Short mmCIF file of C-alpha atoms in Angstrom, two decimals:
data_model
loop_
_atom_site.label_atom_id
_atom_site.label_comp_id
_atom_site.label_asym_id
_atom_site.label_seq_id
_atom_site.Cartn_x
_atom_site.Cartn_y
_atom_site.Cartn_z
CA MET A 1387 44.96 33.37 2.48
CA ALA A 1388 46.62 33.05 5.90
CA ALA A 1389 49.66 30.80 6.30
CA TRP A 1390 49.00 27.10 6.85
CA SER A 1391 50.43 27.39 10.36
CA GLU A 1392 47.66 29.82 11.21
CA ARG A 1393 44.91 27.92 9.41
CA LEU A 1394 45.74 24.61 11.06
CA ALA A 1395 46.66 25.89 14.53
CA GLY A 1396 45.01 24.03 17.38
CA VAL A 1397 43.69 21.12 15.32
CA ARG A 1398 43.52 18.00 17.51
CA GLY A 1399 41.21 15.76 15.54
CA VAL A 1400 40.74 14.86 11.87
CA LEU A 1401 37.56 13.58 10.22
CA LEU A 1402 38.28 11.77 6.98
CA ASP A 1403 35.76 11.30 4.23
CA ILE A 1404 36.26 7.91 2.58
CA SER A 1405 35.03 7.76 -1.04
CA GLY A 1406 37.08 10.11 -3.22
CA VAL A 1407 39.62 10.72 -0.45
CA LEU A 1408 40.84 7.23 0.47
CA TYR A 1409 39.71 5.44 -2.67
CA ASP A 1410 37.57 5.68 -5.79
CA GLY A 1411 34.86 3.01 -6.04
CA GLY A 1412 34.36 1.04 -9.24
CA GLU A 1413 34.89 -2.32 -10.90
CA GLY A 1414 36.24 -4.95 -8.51
CA GLY A 1415 35.65 -2.69 -5.52
CA GLY A 1416 37.70 0.26 -6.71
CA ALA A 1417 41.23 1.53 -6.24
CA ALA A 1418 43.11 3.34 -3.48
CA ILE A 1419 44.01 6.94 -4.32
CA ALA A 1420 47.79 7.28 -4.66
CA GLY A 1421 49.44 8.03 -1.32
CA SER A 1422 46.28 7.65 0.76
CA VAL A 1423 47.12 4.31 2.40
CA GLU A 1424 50.40 5.73 3.74
CA ALA A 1425 48.76 9.05 4.63
CA VAL A 1426 46.19 7.34 6.86
CA ALA A 1427 48.93 5.27 8.51
CA ARG A 1428 51.04 8.39 9.21
CA LEU A 1429 48.03 10.23 10.61
CA LYS A 1430 47.22 7.36 12.94
CA ARG A 1431 50.80 7.23 14.22
CA SER A 1432 50.65 10.97 15.06
CA ARG A 1433 49.23 12.69 18.13
CA LEU A 1434 46.12 13.67 16.14
CA LYS A 1435 42.87 11.84 16.68
CA VAL A 1436 41.39 10.32 13.55
CA ARG A 1437 37.91 9.20 12.62
CA PHE A 1438 36.26 8.26 9.35
CA CYS A 1439 33.04 10.07 8.48
CA THR A 1440 31.28 8.76 5.40
CA ASN A 1441 27.97 9.06 3.61
CA GLU A 1442 28.54 5.62 2.09
CA SER A 1443 25.13 4.02 2.02
CA GLN A 1444 25.49 1.25 -0.57
CA LYS A 1445 27.51 -0.98 1.73
CA SER A 1446 27.25 -1.98 5.36
CA ARG A 1447 30.02 -0.68 7.61
CA ALA A 1448 31.42 -4.20 7.81
CA ASP A 1449 31.62 -4.52 4.02
CA LEU A 1450 33.09 -1.05 3.63
CA VAL A 1451 35.78 -1.71 6.20
CA GLY A 1452 36.52 -5.10 4.62
CA LEU A 1453 37.02 -3.43 1.25
CA LEU A 1454 39.26 -0.70 2.70
CA ARG A 1455 41.39 -3.26 4.52
CA ARG A 1456 41.81 -5.23 1.29
CA LEU A 1457 43.03 -1.99 -0.32
CA GLY A 1458 45.61 -1.71 2.45
CA PHE A 1459 43.99 0.79 4.82
CA ASP A 1460 44.30 0.49 8.60
CA VAL A 1461 40.68 1.01 9.63
CA SER A 1462 38.20 -0.80 11.87
CA GLU A 1463 34.40 -0.68 12.07
CA GLY A 1464 34.44 1.19 15.36
CA GLU A 1465 36.29 4.09 13.74
CA VAL A 1466 33.61 4.74 11.11
CA THR A 1467 30.61 7.07 11.41
CA ALA A 1468 28.09 6.10 8.72
CA PRO A 1469 24.48 7.07 8.02
CA ALA A 1470 22.74 3.68 8.10
CA PRO A 1471 23.51 2.95 11.78
CA ALA A 1472 22.60 6.57 12.60
CA ALA A 1473 19.28 6.15 10.81
CA CYS A 1474 18.52 2.95 12.73
CA LEU A 1475 18.98 4.84 16.01
CA ILE A 1476 16.53 7.53 14.90
CA LEU A 1477 13.97 4.99 13.68
CA LYS A 1478 14.07 3.18 17.02
CA GLN A 1479 13.89 6.39 19.05
CA ARG A 1480 10.85 7.59 17.13
CA GLY A 1481 9.12 4.21 16.76
CA LEU A 1482 9.15 4.41 12.96
CA ARG A 1483 8.83 1.46 10.58
CA PRO A 1484 10.55 2.20 7.28
CA HIS A 1485 9.87 1.22 3.73
CA LEU A 1486 13.46 0.79 2.53
CA LEU A 1487 14.67 1.97 -0.87
CA VAL A 1488 18.30 0.98 -0.38
CA HIS A 1489 21.01 -1.06 -2.04
CA ASP A 1490 21.04 -4.75 -1.13
CA GLY A 1491 24.57 -4.25 0.20
CA VAL A 1492 23.35 -2.10 3.10
CA ARG A 1493 20.13 -3.95 3.92
CA SER A 1494 21.77 -5.97 6.70
CA GLU A 1495 22.23 -2.76 8.74
CA PHE A 1496 18.42 -2.69 9.08
CA ASP A 1497 18.07 -6.32 10.21
CA GLN A 1498 16.86 -5.30 13.67
CA ILE A 1499 14.32 -2.78 12.34
CA ASP A 1500 10.62 -3.56 11.97
CA THR A 1501 9.66 -2.85 8.36
CA SER A 1502 6.08 -4.13 8.49
CA ASN A 1503 3.22 -1.74 7.71
CA PRO A 1504 5.62 1.14 7.00
CA ASN A 1505 5.01 4.65 8.31
CA CYS A 1506 8.06 6.30 6.73
CA VAL A 1507 10.49 5.86 3.85
CA VAL A 1508 14.27 5.58 4.03
CA ILE A 1509 16.26 6.11 0.84
CA ALA A 1510 19.97 5.59 0.40
CA ASP A 1511 22.33 5.44 -2.54
CA ALA A 1512 20.51 2.54 -4.18
CA GLY A 1513 22.39 2.63 -7.48
CA GLU A 1514 20.74 0.38 -10.07
CA ASP A 1515 17.91 -0.20 -7.60
CA PHE A 1516 16.71 3.36 -8.28
CA SER A 1517 14.39 1.87 -10.89
CA TYR A 1518 11.14 3.57 -11.84
CA ARG A 1519 9.24 0.78 -10.13
CA ASN A 1520 11.12 1.16 -6.84
CA MET A 1521 10.89 4.96 -6.91
CA ASN A 1522 7.17 4.76 -7.65
CA LYS A 1523 6.64 2.34 -4.76
CA ALA A 1524 8.43 4.68 -2.32
CA PHE A 1525 6.33 7.55 -3.70
CA GLN A 1526 3.10 5.63 -3.24
CA VAL A 1527 4.00 4.69 0.34
CA LEU A 1528 4.64 8.36 1.15
CA MET A 1529 1.42 9.54 -0.53
CA GLU A 1530 -0.63 7.11 1.55
CA LEU A 1531 0.73 8.48 4.84
CA GLU A 1532 -1.09 11.29 6.60
CA ASN A 1533 2.26 12.78 7.65
CA PRO A 1534 4.79 11.55 5.13
CA VAL A 1535 8.29 11.20 6.60
CA LEU A 1536 11.24 10.68 4.28
CA PHE A 1537 14.79 10.02 5.50
CA SER A 1538 17.65 10.37 3.06
CA LEU A 1539 21.05 8.89 3.92
CA GLY A 1540 23.04 11.88 2.73
CA LYS A 1541 22.07 14.25 -0.06
CA GLY A 1542 25.15 14.14 -2.29
CA ARG A 1543 24.65 15.12 -5.91
CA TYR A 1544 27.06 12.58 -7.39
CA TYR A 1545 30.25 10.70 -6.71
CA LYS A 1546 33.08 9.46 -8.82
CA GLU A 1547 33.72 5.88 -9.71
CA THR A 1548 36.68 4.74 -11.73
CA SER A 1549 34.30 4.66 -14.74
CA GLY A 1550 32.99 8.22 -14.30
CA LEU A 1551 30.55 10.36 -12.34
CA MET A 1552 27.56 8.55 -10.83
CA LEU A 1553 24.29 9.94 -9.48
CA ASP A 1554 24.16 9.82 -5.69
CA VAL A 1555 21.08 9.70 -3.46
CA GLY A 1556 20.54 13.49 -3.43
CA PRO A 1557 18.86 13.75 -6.83
CA TYR A 1558 16.46 10.95 -5.89
CA MET A 1559 15.71 12.65 -2.58
CA LYS A 1560 14.86 15.81 -4.52
CA ALA A 1561 12.63 13.78 -6.85
CA LEU A 1562 10.57 12.37 -3.97
CA GLU A 1563 10.47 15.73 -2.18
CA TYR A 1564 9.02 17.35 -5.28
CA ALA A 1565 6.64 14.49 -6.07
CA CYS A 1566 5.16 14.51 -2.55
CA GLY A 1567 5.56 18.19 -1.68
CA ILE A 1568 7.62 17.39 1.42
CA GLU A 1569 11.12 17.97 2.79
CA ALA A 1570 13.36 15.01 3.61
CA GLU A 1571 15.29 14.62 6.84
CA VAL A 1572 18.93 14.08 5.91
CA VAL A 1573 20.89 11.55 7.95
CA GLY A 1574 24.58 11.96 7.12
CA LYS A 1575 26.75 14.86 6.03
CA PRO A 1576 26.02 17.81 5.94
CA SER A 1577 23.52 17.33 8.78
CA PRO A 1578 24.80 18.94 12.02
CA GLU A 1579 23.63 15.95 14.09
CA PHE A 1580 25.87 13.69 12.04
CA PHE A 1581 29.00 15.79 12.55
CA LYS A 1582 28.08 16.08 16.20
CA SER A 1583 28.02 12.33 16.71
CA ALA A 1584 31.29 11.84 14.77
CA LEU A 1585 33.02 14.46 16.93
CA GLN A 1586 31.60 12.99 20.14
CA GLU A 1587 32.86 9.57 19.12
CA MET A 1588 36.29 11.11 18.43
CA GLY A 1589 36.22 13.13 21.68
CA VAL A 1590 37.15 16.45 20.09
CA GLU A 1591 35.34 19.81 20.01
CA ALA A 1592 34.29 21.29 16.67
CA HIS A 1593 36.77 24.18 16.85
CA GLU A 1594 39.62 21.67 17.35
CA ALA A 1595 38.59 19.46 14.42
CA ILE A 1596 39.13 19.51 10.69
CA MET A 1597 37.22 17.66 7.96
CA ILE A 1598 39.00 16.42 4.84
CA GLY A 1599 36.71 15.64 1.93
CA ASP A 1600 36.18 15.85 -1.82
CA ASP A 1601 32.65 17.32 -1.63
CA ILE A 1602 32.67 21.10 -1.42
CA VAL A 1603 29.11 21.24 -0.09
CA GLY A 1604 28.57 18.04 1.90
CA ASP A 1605 32.02 17.79 3.46
CA VAL A 1606 33.48 21.30 3.47
CA GLY A 1607 30.33 23.42 3.76
CA GLY A 1608 28.70 21.05 6.25
CA ALA A 1609 31.74 20.87 8.53
CA GLN A 1610 32.22 24.65 8.49
CA GLN A 1611 28.56 25.20 9.28
CA TYR A 1612 29.12 23.06 12.35
CA GLY A 1613 32.11 25.16 13.45
CA MET A 1614 34.87 22.91 12.15
CA ARG A 1615 37.59 23.71 9.65
CA ALA A 1616 37.66 21.83 6.36
CA LEU A 1617 40.04 21.05 3.51
CA GLN A 1618 38.99 19.96 0.04
CA VAL A 1619 41.15 17.43 -1.79
CA ARG A 1620 41.55 17.62 -5.55
CA THR A 1621 40.67 13.93 -5.91
CA GLY A 1622 37.40 12.03 -6.18
CA LYS A 1623 34.53 14.18 -7.37
CA PHE A 1624 36.55 17.42 -7.05
CA ARG A 1625 36.09 19.75 -10.01
CA PRO A 1626 38.19 22.89 -10.62
CA SER A 1627 35.05 25.05 -10.37
CA ASP A 1628 34.73 23.97 -6.72
CA GLU A 1629 37.54 26.40 -5.84
CA HIS A 1630 35.23 29.23 -6.97
CA HIS A 1631 32.05 27.90 -5.38
CA PRO A 1632 29.60 30.77 -4.89
CA GLU A 1633 28.81 29.88 -1.27
CA VAL A 1634 31.51 27.67 0.21
CA LYS A 1635 35.21 28.43 0.60
CA ALA A 1636 37.40 25.70 2.08
CA ASP A 1637 40.07 26.54 4.64
CA GLY A 1638 42.45 25.10 2.10
CA TYR A 1639 42.65 23.09 -1.11
CA VAL A 1640 45.19 20.27 -1.39
CA ASP A 1641 46.07 17.92 -4.20
CA ASN A 1642 45.25 14.80 -2.22
CA LEU A 1643 45.11 13.29 1.25
CA ALA A 1644 48.88 12.81 1.31
CA GLU A 1645 49.40 16.58 0.97
CA ALA A 1646 46.75 17.28 3.61
CA VAL A 1647 48.51 14.95 6.05
CA ASP A 1648 51.91 16.53 5.30
CA LEU A 1649 50.48 19.92 6.20
CA LEU A 1650 48.65 18.66 9.29
CA LEU A 1651 51.69 16.88 10.68
CA GLN A 1652 53.74 20.02 10.14
CA HIS A 1653 51.31 22.63 11.45
CA ALA A 1654 48.48 21.16 13.53
CA ASP A 1655 48.35 20.88 17.31
CA LYS A 1656 51.05 23.50 17.70
CA MET B 1318 -17.60 32.75 -4.71
CA ALA B 1319 -19.38 34.65 -7.48
CA ALA B 1320 -22.21 32.98 -9.40
CA TRP B 1321 -21.24 30.71 -12.29
CA SER B 1322 -22.83 33.16 -14.74
CA GLU B 1323 -20.32 35.76 -13.64
CA ARG B 1324 -17.35 33.43 -13.49
CA LEU B 1325 -17.93 32.04 -16.98
CA ALA B 1326 -19.09 35.23 -18.72
CA GLY B 1327 -17.36 35.93 -22.02
CA VAL B 1328 -15.72 32.53 -22.40
CA ARG B 1329 -15.35 31.73 -26.11
CA GLY B 1330 -12.77 28.96 -26.08
CA VAL B 1331 -12.08 25.90 -23.96
CA LEU B 1332 -8.73 24.14 -23.50
CA LEU B 1333 -9.17 20.56 -22.34
CA ASP B 1334 -6.50 18.61 -20.53
CA ILE B 1335 -6.62 14.95 -21.62
CA SER B 1336 -5.26 12.54 -19.00
CA GLY B 1337 -7.43 12.60 -15.88
CA VAL B 1338 -10.12 14.68 -17.60
CA LEU B 1339 -11.03 12.63 -20.68
CA TYR B 1340 -9.63 9.30 -19.52
CA ASP B 1341 -7.41 7.58 -16.98
CA GLY B 1342 -4.46 5.70 -18.47
CA GLY B 1343 -3.66 2.15 -17.43
CA GLU B 1344 -3.81 -1.47 -18.48
CA GLY B 1345 -5.00 -1.93 -22.05
CA GLY B 1346 -4.73 1.80 -22.72
CA GLY B 1347 -6.99 2.97 -19.94
CA ALA B 1348 -10.66 3.89 -19.56
CA ALA B 1349 -12.80 6.90 -20.45
CA ILE B 1350 -13.99 8.88 -17.44
CA ALA B 1351 -17.78 8.54 -17.10
CA GLY B 1352 -19.61 11.20 -19.11
CA SER B 1353 -16.51 12.60 -20.80
CA VAL B 1354 -17.10 11.19 -24.29
CA GLU B 1355 -20.52 12.82 -24.42
CA ALA B 1356 -19.23 16.00 -22.80
CA VAL B 1357 -16.61 16.50 -25.52
CA ALA B 1358 -19.20 15.83 -28.21
CA ARG B 1359 -21.62 18.38 -26.72
CA LEU B 1360 -18.85 20.96 -26.40
CA LYS B 1361 -17.85 20.50 -30.03
CA ARG B 1362 -21.46 20.92 -31.17
CA SER B 1363 -21.70 24.23 -29.27
CA ARG B 1364 -20.54 27.70 -30.34
CA LEU B 1365 -17.48 27.39 -28.11
CA LYS B 1366 -14.09 26.71 -29.63
CA VAL B 1367 -12.38 23.62 -28.29
CA ARG B 1368 -8.76 22.49 -28.25
CA PHE B 1369 -6.91 19.75 -26.39
CA CYS B 1370 -3.84 20.82 -24.42
CA THR B 1371 -1.86 17.95 -22.96
CA ASN B 1372 1.49 17.27 -21.32
CA GLU B 1373 1.30 13.67 -22.52
CA SER B 1374 4.85 12.76 -23.44
CA GLN B 1375 4.85 8.95 -23.37
CA LYS B 1376 2.92 8.67 -26.64
CA SER B 1377 3.15 10.40 -29.99
CA ARG B 1378 0.19 12.62 -30.87
CA ALA B 1379 -0.89 10.03 -33.44
CA ASP B 1380 -0.92 7.23 -30.87
CA LEU B 1381 -2.70 9.37 -28.30
CA VAL B 1382 -5.41 10.36 -30.75
CA GLY B 1383 -5.76 6.74 -31.87
CA LEU B 1384 -6.30 5.66 -28.27
CA LEU B 1385 -8.82 8.43 -27.59
CA ARG B 1386 -10.78 7.57 -30.72
CA ARG B 1387 -10.91 3.91 -29.69
CA LEU B 1388 -12.34 5.10 -26.36
CA GLY B 1389 -15.05 6.94 -28.32
CA PHE B 1390 -13.76 10.52 -28.32
CA ASP B 1391 -14.19 12.80 -31.33
CA VAL B 1392 -10.67 14.22 -31.62
CA SER B 1393 -8.11 14.62 -34.39
CA GLU B 1394 -4.35 15.19 -34.34
CA GLY B 1395 -4.66 18.78 -35.52
CA GLU B 1396 -6.73 19.64 -32.45
CA VAL B 1397 -4.03 18.60 -29.95
CA THR B 1398 -1.27 20.80 -28.51
CA ALA B 1399 1.43 18.51 -27.08
CA PRO B 1400 4.97 19.10 -25.79
CA ALA B 1401 7.02 16.80 -28.07
CA PRO B 1402 6.17 18.65 -31.31
CA ALA B 1403 6.70 21.96 -29.46
CA ALA B 1404 10.13 20.76 -28.30
CA CYS B 1405 11.10 19.77 -31.85
CA LEU B 1406 10.34 23.31 -33.03
CA ILE B 1407 12.57 24.78 -30.32
CA LEU B 1408 15.41 22.33 -31.04
CA LYS B 1409 15.34 23.23 -34.74
CA GLN B 1410 15.15 26.96 -34.06
CA ARG B 1411 18.14 26.83 -31.74
CA GLY B 1412 20.18 24.27 -33.69
CA LEU B 1413 20.29 21.86 -30.72
CA ARG B 1414 20.97 18.12 -30.92
CA PRO B 1415 19.32 16.31 -28.03
CA HIS B 1416 20.22 13.27 -26.04
CA LEU B 1417 16.72 11.81 -25.57
CA LEU B 1418 15.53 10.30 -22.29
CA VAL B 1419 12.01 9.55 -23.45
CA HIS B 1420 9.56 6.68 -23.69
CA ASP B 1421 9.83 4.58 -26.83
CA GLY B 1422 6.22 5.52 -27.59
CA VAL B 1423 7.12 9.15 -28.27
CA ARG B 1424 10.46 8.64 -29.99
CA SER B 1425 8.91 8.85 -33.46
CA GLU B 1426 8.09 12.53 -32.85
CA PHE B 1427 11.84 13.17 -32.93
CA ASP B 1428 12.48 11.28 -36.20
CA GLN B 1429 13.46 14.46 -38.03
CA ILE B 1430 15.82 15.68 -35.28
CA ASP B 1431 19.60 15.19 -35.40
CA THR B 1432 20.63 13.39 -32.21
CA SER B 1433 24.30 12.88 -33.05
CA ASN B 1434 26.96 14.38 -30.77
CA PRO B 1435 24.33 15.79 -28.39
CA ASN B 1436 24.57 19.32 -26.98
CA CYS B 1437 21.44 19.21 -24.81
CA VAL B 1438 19.17 16.72 -23.05
CA VAL B 1439 15.41 16.27 -23.49
CA ILE B 1440 13.51 14.33 -20.86
CA ALA B 1441 9.89 13.33 -21.01
CA ASP B 1442 7.66 11.02 -19.01
CA ALA B 1443 9.81 7.94 -19.67
CA GLY B 1444 8.03 5.64 -17.20
CA GLU B 1445 9.98 2.39 -16.77
CA ASP B 1446 12.76 3.88 -18.89
CA PHE B 1447 13.65 6.15 -15.96
CA SER B 1448 16.20 3.52 -14.93
CA TYR B 1449 19.31 4.43 -12.97
CA ARG B 1450 21.40 3.71 -16.04
CA ASN B 1451 19.38 6.03 -18.29
CA MET B 1452 19.26 8.80 -15.69
CA ASN B 1453 23.00 8.50 -15.15
CA LYS B 1454 23.65 8.68 -18.89
CA ALA B 1455 21.57 11.89 -19.18
CA PHE B 1456 23.43 13.29 -16.16
CA GLN B 1457 26.82 12.48 -17.67
CA VAL B 1458 25.88 14.10 -21.00
CA LEU B 1459 24.87 17.28 -19.16
CA MET B 1460 28.01 17.32 -17.01
CA GLU B 1461 30.21 17.13 -20.10
CA LEU B 1462 28.61 20.22 -21.67
CA GLU B 1463 30.09 23.63 -21.04
CA ASN B 1464 26.59 25.13 -20.93
CA PRO B 1465 24.28 22.26 -19.98
CA VAL B 1466 20.77 22.68 -21.42
CA LEU B 1467 17.96 20.47 -20.15
CA PHE B 1468 14.45 20.48 -21.61
CA SER B 1469 11.65 18.82 -19.67
CA LEU B 1470 8.38 17.99 -21.43
CA GLY B 1471 6.15 19.20 -18.61
CA LYS B 1472 7.00 19.18 -14.94
CA GLY B 1473 4.03 17.32 -13.47
CA ARG B 1474 4.58 15.65 -10.10
CA TYR B 1475 2.47 12.57 -10.80
CA TYR B 1476 -0.56 11.35 -12.67
CA LYS B 1477 -3.19 8.76 -12.04
CA GLU B 1478 -3.44 5.46 -13.80
CA THR B 1479 -6.22 2.99 -13.17
CA SER B 1480 -3.74 1.13 -10.91
CA GLY B 1481 -2.78 4.17 -8.81
CA LEU B 1482 -0.62 7.30 -8.74
CA MET B 1483 2.47 7.26 -10.95
CA LEU B 1484 5.53 9.49 -10.92
CA ASP B 1485 5.55 11.96 -13.80
CA VAL B 1486 8.55 13.65 -15.43
CA GLY B 1487 8.74 16.51 -12.91
CA PRO B 1488 10.51 14.57 -10.14
CA TYR B 1489 13.12 13.36 -12.62
CA MET B 1490 13.58 16.89 -13.91
CA LYS B 1491 14.22 18.01 -10.32
CA ALA B 1492 16.71 15.16 -9.87
CA LEU B 1493 18.78 16.24 -12.89
CA GLU B 1494 18.50 19.93 -11.96
CA TYR B 1495 19.91 19.18 -8.51
CA ALA B 1496 22.57 16.77 -9.76
CA CYS B 1497 23.90 19.27 -12.31
CA GLY B 1498 23.15 22.53 -10.50
CA ILE B 1499 21.04 23.82 -13.41
CA GLU B 1500 17.46 24.85 -14.14
CA ALA B 1501 15.48 23.03 -16.81
CA GLU B 1502 13.46 24.72 -19.54
CA VAL B 1503 9.93 23.35 -19.34
CA VAL B 1504 8.13 22.67 -22.61
CA GLY B 1505 4.46 22.07 -21.85
CA LYS B 1506 2.06 23.26 -19.18
CA PRO B 1507 2.53 25.44 -17.09
CA SER B 1508 4.95 27.23 -19.45
CA PRO B 1509 3.41 30.48 -20.78
CA GLU B 1510 4.77 29.79 -24.29
CA PHE B 1511 2.84 26.54 -24.37
CA PHE B 1512 -0.50 28.13 -23.43
CA LYS B 1513 0.24 30.89 -25.91
CA SER B 1514 0.64 28.46 -28.81
CA ALA B 1515 -2.48 26.51 -27.81
CA LEU B 1516 -4.53 29.72 -27.71
CA GLN B 1517 -3.11 30.93 -31.04
CA GLU B 1518 -4.01 27.61 -32.63
CA MET B 1519 -7.54 27.97 -31.19
CA GLY B 1520 -7.77 31.64 -32.23
CA VAL B 1521 -8.96 32.91 -28.84
CA GLU B 1522 -7.46 35.49 -26.46
CA ALA B 1523 -6.43 34.42 -22.97
CA HIS B 1524 -9.16 36.44 -21.24
CA GLU B 1525 -11.78 34.68 -23.38
CA ALA B 1526 -10.45 31.19 -22.68
CA ILE B 1527 -10.84 28.65 -19.90
CA MET B 1528 -8.68 25.64 -19.08
CA ILE B 1529 -10.22 22.47 -17.66
CA GLY B 1530 -7.76 20.16 -15.95
CA ASP B 1531 -7.11 17.84 -13.04
CA ASP B 1532 -3.74 19.39 -12.06
CA ILE B 1533 -4.12 22.31 -9.68
CA VAL B 1534 -0.63 23.63 -10.43
CA GLY B 1535 0.13 22.66 -14.04
CA ASP B 1536 -3.35 23.21 -15.48
CA VAL B 1537 -5.12 25.65 -13.17
CA GLY B 1538 -2.20 27.68 -11.87
CA GLY B 1539 -0.44 27.78 -15.23
CA ALA B 1540 -3.53 28.90 -17.14
CA GLN B 1541 -4.38 31.59 -14.59
CA GLN B 1542 -0.79 32.88 -14.70
CA TYR B 1543 -1.28 33.32 -18.41
CA GLY B 1544 -4.49 35.30 -17.91
CA MET B 1545 -6.99 32.53 -18.55
CA ARG B 1546 -9.66 31.20 -16.26
CA ALA B 1547 -9.44 27.58 -15.09
CA LEU B 1548 -11.65 24.87 -13.59
CA GLN B 1549 -10.37 21.84 -11.73
CA VAL B 1550 -12.21 18.55 -12.17
CA ARG B 1551 -12.47 16.13 -9.27
CA THR B 1552 -11.24 13.26 -11.46
CA GLY B 1553 -7.79 11.97 -12.39
CA LYS B 1554 -5.10 13.04 -9.97
CA PHE B 1555 -7.42 15.43 -8.10
CA ARG B 1556 -7.08 15.21 -4.32
CA PRO B 1557 -9.44 16.90 -1.85
CA SER B 1558 -6.53 18.94 -0.47
CA ASP B 1559 -6.24 20.64 -3.89
CA GLU B 1560 -9.29 22.74 -2.99
CA HIS B 1561 -7.23 24.29 -0.18
CA HIS B 1562 -4.00 24.68 -2.13
CA PRO B 1563 -1.83 27.34 -0.49
CA GLU B 1564 -1.10 29.20 -3.74
CA VAL B 1565 -3.64 28.31 -6.39
CA LYS B 1566 -7.41 28.80 -6.32
CA ALA B 1567 -9.38 27.57 -9.32
CA ASP B 1568 -12.22 29.67 -10.74
CA GLY B 1569 -14.37 26.67 -9.91
CA TYR B 1570 -14.26 23.02 -8.89
CA VAL B 1571 -16.50 20.54 -10.67
CA ASP B 1572 -17.06 16.83 -10.23
CA ASN B 1573 -16.02 15.97 -13.76
CA LEU B 1574 -15.87 17.20 -17.33
CA ALA B 1575 -19.58 16.53 -17.82
CA GLU B 1576 -20.44 19.01 -15.06
CA ALA B 1577 -17.97 21.54 -16.44
CA VAL B 1578 -19.59 21.32 -19.86
CA ASP B 1579 -23.10 21.64 -18.37
CA LEU B 1580 -22.03 24.88 -16.71
CA LEU B 1581 -20.20 26.21 -19.76
CA LEU B 1582 -23.11 25.56 -22.11
CA GLN B 1583 -25.41 27.30 -19.66
CA HIS B 1584 -23.29 30.32 -18.78
CA ALA B 1585 -20.40 30.90 -21.21
CA ASP B 1586 -20.37 33.28 -24.16
CA LYS B 1587 -23.32 35.20 -22.75
#
């Protein structure tokens, strides 16, 4: 592999995944990953632009930022690109009224959205709310539509909590796709539109930006598809087999965000 | 389409799907589909061989037969090919110890199976037991195995109860396949091994047999793949769009089992 100086040359902006990179969720809100609080602070003091790009869909942006600040992170709502607000924009633009299968924690993001007489379904990481009854209701709504439209806030396979691996929204998206014979529209990583809006908000072109995430497909593969570079951290849901993924090869693998920031501060924007 | 006499010529054995053909499940056990009790009786009085071939995996064979008899059907346990007993055979042959994600109603079928220290997962139509917690547990068991093995008792998309369409096991199989990056082994229709055992138990070759079902893919497509003929009934989960399915064309579409039996008694085995 080329030297880090070559791999990181010309990077001006950094997109940071949150869960598994900054912190691991779990009991009591979760725990910061060692070194990440300081790494974010160092990055923000540097000449590099920084933005947070998450598929978190259990919590509203306000709640997520509140949690991160309690864990010591310097982050504000305006710095976070998240799928629920992006979905609301799409729903408004297309005049769609969703049936929501989402966690109670994120429901407030949809307060301004008309959910009467639904003509589409939005699913997010609903956690325990992915009951048979709720899944069946979403299925029945879709089957009654002439043109069933399903939005999925991300399509991650699983994420890591302090207690272990947890099913993410992706498997449930696949379940509804198969049940209804349809294909979902993904709002969130790895959708190109989502990276596009995060980069626009950061004011950096794709070829000048790097994504740092723990998901080899959603973070690394998605960012590379969009013309960015991407590093995978060996924290969060990282598994050793990710370094031999059959389709996706990161521009680099680092032990954690702290190491990524060391390398960026040394080699980027040169 | 050719005349019925041509389409049904040489049929000596009939495989009957149960749910959606004999009865629709639902409150209080469900209700016989009009004309089906008599149709089964007429078929059994004829020269044609008859066997029941179901993907029912919420109930044990004993409970299913008990319910059908209460609804008036002439059927015994020995006449029913069902996925749970077929799965038990496979587990024993391969020395596998399953983690079971199944409905309580079918658990007794696995009484003789060692479920300690599981090295595979078996999922069936678990209904309300497809909770997030249970799905996550099955996922975690699979992710801890070096070679994760997942058996799915059928892969139906949905079925019809008297109250409406209900998600079947297939969507949940797809969810676990996607979450773990694996492919399930299906025990039940449309697996060729399953049709093979049903035909062996009936003593009829595939080219002499016809399947009657309400599932255009699982019943009709599966049976045709195995070299049988197949009729779709317009009861149960049938939807008008099934008659224009992009991949599967039944050898005939009939309003219900009674019409299928009328035609068979008139034209088969000639």
